[in-house]
mmCIF file of C-alpha atoms in Angstrom:
data_model
loop_
_atom_site.group_PDB
_atom_site.id
_atom_site.type_symbol
_atom_site.label_atom_id
_atom_site.label_comp_id
_atom_site.label_asym_id
_atom_site.label_seq_id
_atom_site.Cartn_x
_atom_site.Cartn_y
_atom_site.Cartn_z
ATOM 1 C CA MET A 1 15.323 8.673 -16.407
ATOM 2 C CA ARG A 2 13.141 10.171 -13.900
ATOM 3 C CA LYS A 3 10.486 12.988 -13.806
ATOM 4 C CA ASP A 4 8.432 14.496 -11.260
ATOM 5 C CA ILE A 5 4.877 14.440 -12.102
ATOM 6 C CA GLU A 6 1.451 15.486 -11.081
ATOM 7 C CA PHE A 7 -2.266 14.396 -11.630
ATOM 8 C CA GLN A 8 -5.227 14.763 -10.537
ATOM 9 C CA THR A 9 -8.150 12.463 -9.235
ATOM 10 C CA SER A 10 -10.997 12.241 -10.315
ATOM 11 C CA ASP A 11 -12.563 14.106 -7.875
ATOM 12 C CA LYS A 12 -10.026 16.535 -8.430
ATOM 13 C CA VAL A 13 -7.695 16.000 -5.863
ATOM 14 C CA THR A 14 -3.661 16.547 -7.163
ATOM 15 C CA LEU A 15 -1.457 13.460 -6.585
ATOM 16 C CA ARG A 16 2.313 14.398 -6.894
ATOM 17 C CA GLY A 17 5.234 11.494 -7.832
ATOM 18 C CA TRP A 18 7.886 10.030 -10.368
ATOM 19 C CA LEU A 19 7.746 8.859 -14.116
ATOM 20 C CA GLN A 20 10.635 6.406 -14.217
ATOM 21 C CA THR A 21 11.456 5.302 -17.716
ATOM 22 C CA PRO A 22 14.562 2.835 -18.536
ATOM 23 C CA ASP A 23 17.810 4.247 -19.812
ATOM 24 C CA GLU A 24 17.633 1.946 -22.901
ATOM 25 C CA GLY A 25 15.193 0.892 -25.573
ATOM 26 C CA ASP A 26 12.296 2.249 -27.069
ATOM 27 C CA GLY A 27 9.103 3.361 -25.606
ATOM 28 C CA PRO A 28 6.074 3.421 -25.285
ATOM 29 C CA PHE A 29 7.092 0.403 -22.484
ATOM 30 C CA PRO A 30 5.328 -1.473 -19.939
ATOM 31 C CA CYS A 31 4.649 0.367 -16.982
ATOM 32 C CA VAL A 32 4.177 -0.225 -13.250
ATOM 33 C CA VAL A 33 1.383 1.556 -10.953
ATOM 34 C CA MET A 34 2.783 2.095 -7.676
ATOM 35 C CA ALA A 35 2.073 3.488 -4.237
ATOM 36 C CA HIS A 36 3.230 3.193 -0.890
ATOM 37 C CA GLY A 37 1.416 1.185 2.702
ATOM 38 C CA PHE A 38 -0.338 2.425 5.532
ATOM 39 C CA SER A 39 1.046 5.961 6.123
ATOM 40 C CA ALA A 40 4.402 6.132 4.144
ATOM 41 C CA VAL A 41 5.763 8.079 1.575
ATOM 42 C CA LYS A 42 7.122 7.497 -2.029
ATOM 43 C CA GLU A 43 11.308 8.274 -0.276
ATOM 44 C CA VAL A 44 10.716 5.143 1.766
ATOM 45 C CA PHE A 45 11.926 2.590 -0.509
ATOM 46 C CA LEU A 46 9.783 3.119 -3.414
ATOM 47 C CA ASP A 47 12.610 4.560 -5.380
ATOM 48 C CA GLN A 48 14.644 1.172 -4.852
ATOM 49 C CA TYR A 49 11.797 -1.026 -6.477
ATOM 50 C CA ALA A 50 11.824 1.578 -9.007
ATOM 51 C CA ASP A 51 15.204 1.460 -9.739
ATOM 52 C CA VAL A 52 15.095 -2.110 -10.019
ATOM 53 C CA PHE A 53 11.835 -2.404 -12.382
ATOM 54 C CA SER A 54 12.979 0.313 -14.859
ATOM 55 C CA ALA A 55 16.442 -1.941 -14.948
ATOM 56 C CA ALA A 56 14.440 -4.238 -16.354
ATOM 57 C CA GLY A 57 12.610 -2.554 -18.956
ATOM 58 C CA LEU A 58 9.642 -1.455 -17.024
ATOM 59 C CA ALA A 59 7.874 2.310 -16.900
ATOM 60 C CA CYS A 60 7.084 3.150 -13.077
ATOM 61 C CA VAL A 61 4.167 5.152 -12.595
ATOM 62 C CA VAL A 62 5.300 5.719 -8.468
ATOM 63 C CA TYR A 63 3.009 8.653 -6.508
ATOM 64 C CA ASP A 64 2.392 9.687 -2.551
ATOM 65 C CA HIS A 65 -1.513 9.155 -1.679
ATOM 66 C CA ARG A 66 -3.839 11.187 -1.205
ATOM 67 C CA ASN A 67 -3.242 13.566 2.456
ATOM 68 C CA LEU A 68 0.576 12.511 2.169
ATOM 69 C CA GLY A 69 3.764 13.189 1.230
ATOM 70 C CA ALA A 70 4.198 15.452 -1.927
ATOM 71 C CA SER A 71 0.362 15.352 -2.954
ATOM 72 C CA ASP A 72 -2.473 17.532 -2.031
ATOM 73 C CA GLY A 73 -5.654 16.320 0.324
ATOM 74 C CA GLU A 74 -7.390 17.297 3.341
ATOM 75 C CA PRO A 75 -7.552 16.405 6.623
ATOM 76 C CA ARG A 76 -3.749 15.485 6.388
ATOM 77 C CA LEU A 77 -2.658 12.377 7.194
ATOM 78 C CA GLU A 78 -5.607 10.942 7.127
ATOM 79 C CA VAL A 79 -5.716 7.314 5.049
ATOM 80 C CA ASP A 80 -8.761 6.373 3.441
ATOM 81 C CA PRO A 81 -8.379 2.915 1.957
ATOM 82 C CA TRP A 82 -11.420 3.080 -0.571
ATOM 83 C CA LEU A 83 -10.270 6.664 -1.542
ATOM 84 C CA GLN A 84 -6.567 5.342 -1.649
ATOM 85 C CA VAL A 85 -8.069 2.423 -3.807
ATOM 86 C CA GLU A 86 -9.727 5.010 -6.625
ATOM 87 C CA GLY A 87 -6.310 7.221 -6.169
ATOM 88 C CA TYR A 88 -4.353 3.741 -8.111
ATOM 89 C CA ARG A 89 -7.282 3.548 -11.154
ATOM 90 C CA ASP A 90 -6.532 7.406 -11.372
ATOM 91 C CA ALA A 91 -2.853 6.745 -11.539
ATOM 92 C CA ILE A 92 -3.565 4.025 -13.995
ATOM 93 C CA THR A 93 -5.338 6.270 -16.122
ATOM 94 C CA PHE A 94 -2.843 8.927 -15.952
ATOM 95 C CA ALA A 95 -0.056 6.524 -17.043
ATOM 96 C CA GLY A 96 -1.985 5.039 -19.876
ATOM 97 C CA LEU A 97 -2.032 8.866 -21.482
ATOM 98 C CA GLN A 98 1.781 9.332 -21.215
ATOM 99 C CA PRO A 99 3.557 8.827 -24.417
ATOM 100 C CA GLU A 100 6.454 6.580 -23.069
ATOM 101 C CA VAL A 101 3.508 4.278 -21.795
ATOM 102 C CA ASP A 102 1.915 1.163 -23.616
ATOM 103 C CA THR A 103 -1.711 1.685 -22.468
ATOM 104 C CA ASP A 104 -2.566 -1.978 -22.779
ATOM 105 C CA ARG A 105 0.965 -3.080 -20.534
ATOM 106 C CA ILE A 106 0.326 -1.824 -17.450
ATOM 107 C CA GLY A 107 0.613 -3.623 -14.315
ATOM 108 C CA VAL A 108 0.491 -2.980 -10.144
ATOM 109 C CA TRP A 109 2.604 -3.017 -7.369
ATOM 110 C CA GLY A 110 2.140 -2.736 -4.056
ATOM 111 C CA THR A 111 3.234 -3.258 -0.192
ATOM 112 C CA SER A 112 2.046 -3.534 3.249
ATOM 113 C CA TYR A 113 -1.503 -1.465 3.269
ATOM 114 C CA SER A 114 -1.054 -1.158 -0.980
ATOM 115 C CA GLY A 115 -0.472 -4.683 -1.015
ATOM 116 C CA GLY A 116 -4.121 -4.912 -0.218
ATOM 117 C CA HIS A 117 -5.323 -1.876 -2.368
ATOM 118 C CA VAL A 118 -4.079 -3.415 -5.585
ATOM 119 C CA LEU A 119 -6.199 -6.624 -5.005
ATOM 120 C CA PRO A 120 -9.879 -4.550 -5.400
ATOM 121 C CA VAL A 121 -7.788 -2.642 -8.266
ATOM 122 C CA ALA A 122 -7.086 -5.367 -10.156
ATOM 123 C CA ALA A 123 -10.474 -7.030 -9.758
ATOM 124 C CA LEU A 124 -12.371 -3.890 -10.511
ATOM 125 C CA ASP A 125 -10.354 -2.399 -13.468
ATOM 126 C CA LYS A 126 -9.177 -4.661 -15.606
ATOM 127 C CA ARG A 127 -6.820 -2.379 -17.310
ATOM 128 C CA VAL A 128 -4.529 -4.117 -14.890
ATOM 129 C CA LYS A 129 -2.431 -7.021 -16.862
ATOM 130 C CA ALA A 130 -0.612 -8.238 -13.684
ATOM 131 C CA VAL A 131 -0.472 -7.779 -9.938
ATOM 132 C CA VAL A 132 1.987 -8.321 -7.244
ATOM 133 C CA SER A 133 1.047 -7.977 -3.899
ATOM 134 C CA GLN A 134 3.255 -7.467 -1.229
ATOM 135 C CA VAL A 135 2.944 -8.648 2.374
ATOM 136 C CA PRO A 136 -0.756 -7.425 1.960
ATOM 137 C CA PHE A 137 -3.163 -6.204 4.497
ATOM 138 C CA ILE A 138 -6.525 -9.039 4.294
ATOM 139 C CA SER A 139 -8.901 -7.963 6.550
ATOM 140 C CA GLY A 140 -8.942 -5.298 8.686
ATOM 141 C CA ARG A 141 -11.261 -7.513 11.374
ATOM 142 C CA ALA A 142 -8.872 -10.202 11.347
ATOM 143 C CA ASN A 143 -5.837 -8.520 11.036
ATOM 144 C CA MET A 144 -7.041 -5.955 13.837
ATOM 145 C CA ARG A 145 -8.337 -8.938 16.501
ATOM 146 C CA ARG A 146 -4.561 -10.065 16.126
ATOM 147 C CA VAL A 147 -2.891 -6.706 17.295
ATOM 148 C CA PHE A 148 -5.907 -5.197 19.674
ATOM 149 C CA ARG A 149 -6.462 -6.241 22.837
ATOM 150 C CA GLU A 150 -10.430 -6.130 23.674
ATOM 151 C CA GLU A 151 -10.123 -3.723 26.038
ATOM 152 C CA GLU A 152 -7.837 -1.658 23.551
ATOM 153 C CA PHE A 153 -11.178 -2.007 20.993
ATOM 154 C CA GLU A 154 -13.523 -0.521 23.737
ATOM 155 C CA ASP A 155 -11.182 2.258 24.406
ATOM 156 C CA LEU A 156 -11.250 3.412 20.626
ATOM 157 C CA ARG A 157 -14.908 2.693 20.006
ATOM 158 C CA ARG A 158 -15.099 5.603 22.677
ATOM 159 C CA ARG A 159 -12.751 7.369 21.022
ATOM 160 C CA PHE A 160 -14.399 7.190 17.207
ATOM 161 C CA ASP A 161 -17.398 7.975 18.791
ATOM 162 C CA ALA A 162 -16.153 11.058 20.282
ATOM 163 C CA ASP A 163 -13.813 12.314 17.601
ATOM 164 C CA ARG A 164 -17.054 11.559 14.751
ATOM 165 C CA VAL A 165 -19.423 14.000 17.260
ATOM 166 C CA ALA A 166 -15.718 16.898 17.271
ATOM 167 C CA ARG A 167 -15.675 16.611 13.750
ATOM 168 C CA PHE A 168 -19.716 17.140 13.299
ATOM 169 C CA GLN A 169 -18.902 20.349 15.293
ATOM 170 C CA GLY A 170 -15.944 21.840 13.167
ATOM 171 C CA ALA A 171 -13.237 20.543 15.259
ATOM 172 C CA GLU A 172 -10.029 19.430 13.884
ATOM 173 C CA PRO A 173 -9.936 15.511 13.320
ATOM 174 C CA GLU A 174 -8.040 13.841 16.735
ATOM 175 C CA MET A 175 -4.874 12.879 15.871
ATOM 176 C CA ILE A 176 -3.103 8.915 17.356
ATOM 177 C CA PRO A 177 0.715 7.793 16.809
ATOM 178 C CA VAL A 178 1.081 5.050 13.528
ATOM 179 C CA PHE A 179 3.820 3.257 15.690
ATOM 180 C CA GLY A 180 4.463 3.433 19.692
ATOM 181 C CA GLU A 181 6.572 1.687 22.848
ATOM 182 C CA ARG A 182 5.122 -1.542 23.538
ATOM 183 C CA GLY A 183 1.527 -0.866 25.143
ATOM 184 C CA SER A 184 0.786 2.571 23.983
ATOM 185 C CA LEU A 185 -2.345 3.109 21.822
ATOM 186 C CA CYS A 186 -1.187 3.738 18.524
ATOM 187 C CA ALA A 187 -2.797 2.735 14.832
ATOM 188 C CA LEU A 188 -0.316 -0.084 14.635
ATOM 189 C CA PRO A 189 0.875 -1.439 17.402
ATOM 190 C CA SER A 190 3.845 -3.360 15.995
ATOM 191 C CA PRO A 191 6.886 -3.982 17.919
ATOM 192 C CA GLU A 192 8.688 -4.977 14.931
ATOM 193 C CA GLU A 193 7.736 -1.825 13.076
ATOM 194 C CA TRP A 194 8.567 0.730 15.512
ATOM 195 C CA VAL A 195 12.072 -0.355 16.070
ATOM 196 C CA PHE A 196 12.586 -0.293 11.615
ATOM 197 C CA ILE A 197 11.001 3.282 11.805
ATOM 198 C CA ARG A 198 12.812 4.443 15.376
ATOM 199 C CA ASP A 199 16.318 3.056 14.002
ATOM 200 C CA SER A 200 15.972 3.884 9.820
ATOM 201 C CA GLY A 201 16.119 7.634 10.970
ATOM 202 C CA MET A 202 13.455 8.430 9.395
ATOM 203 C CA LEU A 203 11.379 9.967 13.065
ATOM 204 C CA GLY A 204 11.172 13.215 13.225
ATOM 205 C CA THR A 205 11.869 14.277 9.552
ATOM 206 C CA PRO A 206 10.097 15.242 6.898
ATOM 207 C CA LEU A 207 9.864 11.830 4.806
ATOM 208 C CA TRP A 208 7.540 10.372 7.463
ATOM 209 C CA LEU A 209 5.570 11.672 10.583
ATOM 210 C CA ASN A 210 4.827 9.634 12.778
ATOM 211 C CA GLU A 211 0.806 10.355 13.195
ATOM 212 C CA VAL A 212 -2.549 10.023 11.298
ATOM 213 C CA THR A 213 -5.825 10.993 11.765
ATOM 214 C CA LEU A 214 -7.958 8.679 14.753
ATOM 215 C CA ARG A 215 -10.267 8.003 11.381
ATOM 216 C CA SER A 216 -7.500 6.706 9.871
ATOM 217 C CA THR A 217 -7.433 3.530 12.165
ATOM 218 C CA GLU A 218 -11.780 2.830 12.223
ATOM 219 C CA MET A 219 -11.598 3.038 8.336
ATOM 220 C CA MET A 220 -8.904 -0.097 8.511
ATOM 221 C CA MET A 221 -10.697 -1.857 11.082
ATOM 222 C CA ALA A 222 -13.507 -2.064 8.352
ATOM 223 C CA TYR A 223 -11.309 -2.722 5.171
ATOM 224 C CA GLU A 224 -11.815 -5.671 3.495
ATOM 225 C CA PRO A 225 -9.894 -6.009 0.270
ATOM 226 C CA ALA A 226 -9.590 -9.653 -0.251
ATOM 227 C CA GLN A 227 -13.349 -10.175 -0.451
ATOM 228 C CA TYR A 228 -12.349 -9.312 -4.076
ATOM 229 C CA ILE A 229 -9.444 -11.250 -4.448
ATOM 230 C CA GLU A 230 -11.593 -14.058 -6.422
ATOM 231 C CA GLN A 231 -11.973 -11.578 -9.448
ATOM 232 C CA ILE A 232 -8.769 -10.762 -10.510
ATOM 233 C CA THR A 233 -7.947 -12.819 -12.909
ATOM 234 C CA PRO A 234 -7.611 -13.244 -15.475
ATOM 235 C CA ALA A 235 -4.349 -11.147 -14.857
ATOM 236 C CA PRO A 236 -1.744 -12.941 -13.022
ATOM 237 C CA LEU A 237 -1.083 -12.616 -9.296
ATOM 238 C CA LEU A 238 1.939 -12.811 -7.162
ATOM 239 C CA MET A 239 2.178 -12.844 -3.695
ATOM 240 C CA ILE A 240 5.103 -12.111 -2.103
ATOM 241 C CA LEU A 241 4.401 -13.274 1.981
ATOM 242 C CA THR A 242 7.076 -13.231 4.862
ATOM 243 C CA THR A 243 6.759 -16.549 6.978
ATOM 244 C CA ASP A 244 7.076 -14.819 9.821
ATOM 245 C CA ASP A 245 4.620 -11.899 9.327
ATOM 246 C CA ILE A 246 2.865 -10.212 12.570
ATOM 247 C CA VAL A 247 1.963 -7.215 11.271
ATOM 248 C CA THR A 248 -0.118 -8.261 8.319
ATOM 249 C CA PRO A 249 0.186 -11.983 9.335
ATOM 250 C CA THR A 250 1.003 -14.433 7.223
ATOM 251 C CA ASP A 251 -1.855 -17.348 7.811
ATOM 252 C CA ILE A 252 -4.177 -14.871 7.226
ATOM 253 C CA ALA A 253 -2.707 -13.580 3.684
ATOM 254 C CA LEU A 254 -2.232 -17.398 2.754
ATOM 255 C CA ASP A 255 -5.667 -18.349 3.013
ATOM 256 C CA ALA A 256 -6.683 -15.441 1.051
ATOM 257 C CA PHE A 257 -4.222 -16.440 -1.689
ATOM 258 C CA LYS A 258 -6.058 -19.743 -1.639
ATOM 259 C CA ARG A 259 -8.925 -18.455 -2.991
ATOM 260 C CA ALA A 260 -7.048 -16.775 -5.849
ATOM 261 C CA HIS A 261 -8.105 -18.209 -8.981
ATOM 262 C CA ASP A 262 -4.977 -18.993 -11.572
ATOM 263 C CA PRO A 263 -2.208 -17.766 -12.746
ATOM 264 C CA LYS A 264 -1.219 -16.582 -9.752
ATOM 265 C CA GLU A 265 2.200 -17.674 -7.869
ATOM 266 C CA LEU A 266 3.054 -17.206 -4.074
ATOM 267 C CA LEU A 267 6.588 -16.685 -2.963
ATOM 268 C CA LEU A 268 7.325 -17.450 0.682
ATOM 269 C CA ILE A 269 10.125 -15.617 2.049
ATOM 270 C CA GLU A 270 11.982 -15.931 5.727
ATOM 271 C CA GLY A 271 11.524 -13.631 8.350
ATOM 272 C CA GLY A 272 9.468 -10.792 9.569
ATOM 273 C CA HIS A 273 7.232 -7.838 7.577
ATOM 274 C CA MET A 274 10.086 -5.768 7.399
ATOM 275 C CA GLU A 275 12.145 -8.007 5.665
ATOM 276 C CA VAL A 276 11.327 -7.021 2.477
ATOM 277 C CA TYR A 277 12.753 -3.469 2.782
ATOM 278 C CA ASP A 278 15.763 -4.589 4.221
ATOM 279 C CA ALA A 279 17.756 -8.103 4.219
ATOM 280 C CA GLN A 280 15.521 -9.647 1.725
ATOM 281 C CA PHE A 281 14.802 -6.829 -0.372
ATOM 282 C CA GLU A 282 16.477 -7.918 -3.281
ATOM 283 C CA ARG A 283 14.932 -11.204 -3.571
ATOM 284 C CA GLY A 284 11.496 -9.571 -3.030
ATOM 285 C CA ALA A 285 12.095 -6.764 -5.813
ATOM 286 C CA THR A 286 13.948 -9.095 -7.798
ATOM 287 C CA ALA A 287 10.147 -11.538 -8.074
ATOM 288 C CA ALA A 288 8.435 -9.273 -8.913
ATOM 289 C CA ARG A 289 10.582 -7.606 -11.341
ATOM 290 C CA ASP A 290 9.994 -11.241 -13.129
ATOM 291 C CA TRP A 291 6.751 -11.229 -12.478
ATOM 292 C CA LEU A 292 6.143 -7.518 -13.558
ATOM 293 C CA ALA A 293 8.688 -7.851 -16.553
ATOM 294 C CA THR A 294 7.122 -11.348 -17.618
ATOM 295 C CA HIS A 295 3.462 -10.743 -17.834
ATOM 296 C CA LEU A 296 3.366 -7.610 -19.109
ATOM 297 C CA ARG A 297 5.752 -8.636 -22.313
ATOM 298 C CA ALA A 298 3.445 -11.016 -22.612
ATOM 299 C CA GLY A 299 0.395 -8.923 -22.579
ATOM 300 C CA GLY A 300 2.095 -6.918 -25.759
#
């Protein structure tokens, strides 16, 4: 069963999404709190993950980050990683207040940008009893050095400074494409993601807009979620990586995983970043399902 939900963040912004519960069994159920990666909304595959999880007896709170999709928040299409981390924590609070949910058995799942978010969420919020971090964004500094050339950095820095001045003077935020053709300036210069999104049919639809504020990229460059990875324990961590990820590079994530304390487990899936939503969806979703079901039930 799936129903529409809304809840307020601690600073009174309304976030909207779904509460999905198993069709069989009596609650309260263990629960997974889930949100998407950079700029994406819940309709972009998260319903499929929720279906897999709920079939295993897990409730799911699935929501759009502030400023995106069905959720409120201004400026629209601004991706602030630390406000999104706080959104996860508010969603955990909301989940724990629902009669369908067992307050003591709540886990978090994230992918790509939110795969990074769940690391500080679990480290800082000990209500989290299990973690799945899929193809996670690990380090703004390391990641951006892989995807931007030095001359692009210089151009971005000039634009960041000009945008700050313009905002200070009351102008609207400068916008930038999320993805673009090779050689174009965008937030995520990833040919793999551009081709996937271009061919998915989502471009130009209400489901997803290929645009974010320029400041979203500035904040991404300064975001270092894996600095918290040693503090996740005792919550068990499953990290799901792909072998040839150039979006959130595999080697950067592997280095972070080594620093995590037990209990932890690593799943390496053949392919690139987008495989976990496409050809390798079943493998990643099944592994996440089993990890969450096992550890959240054990916590009951």
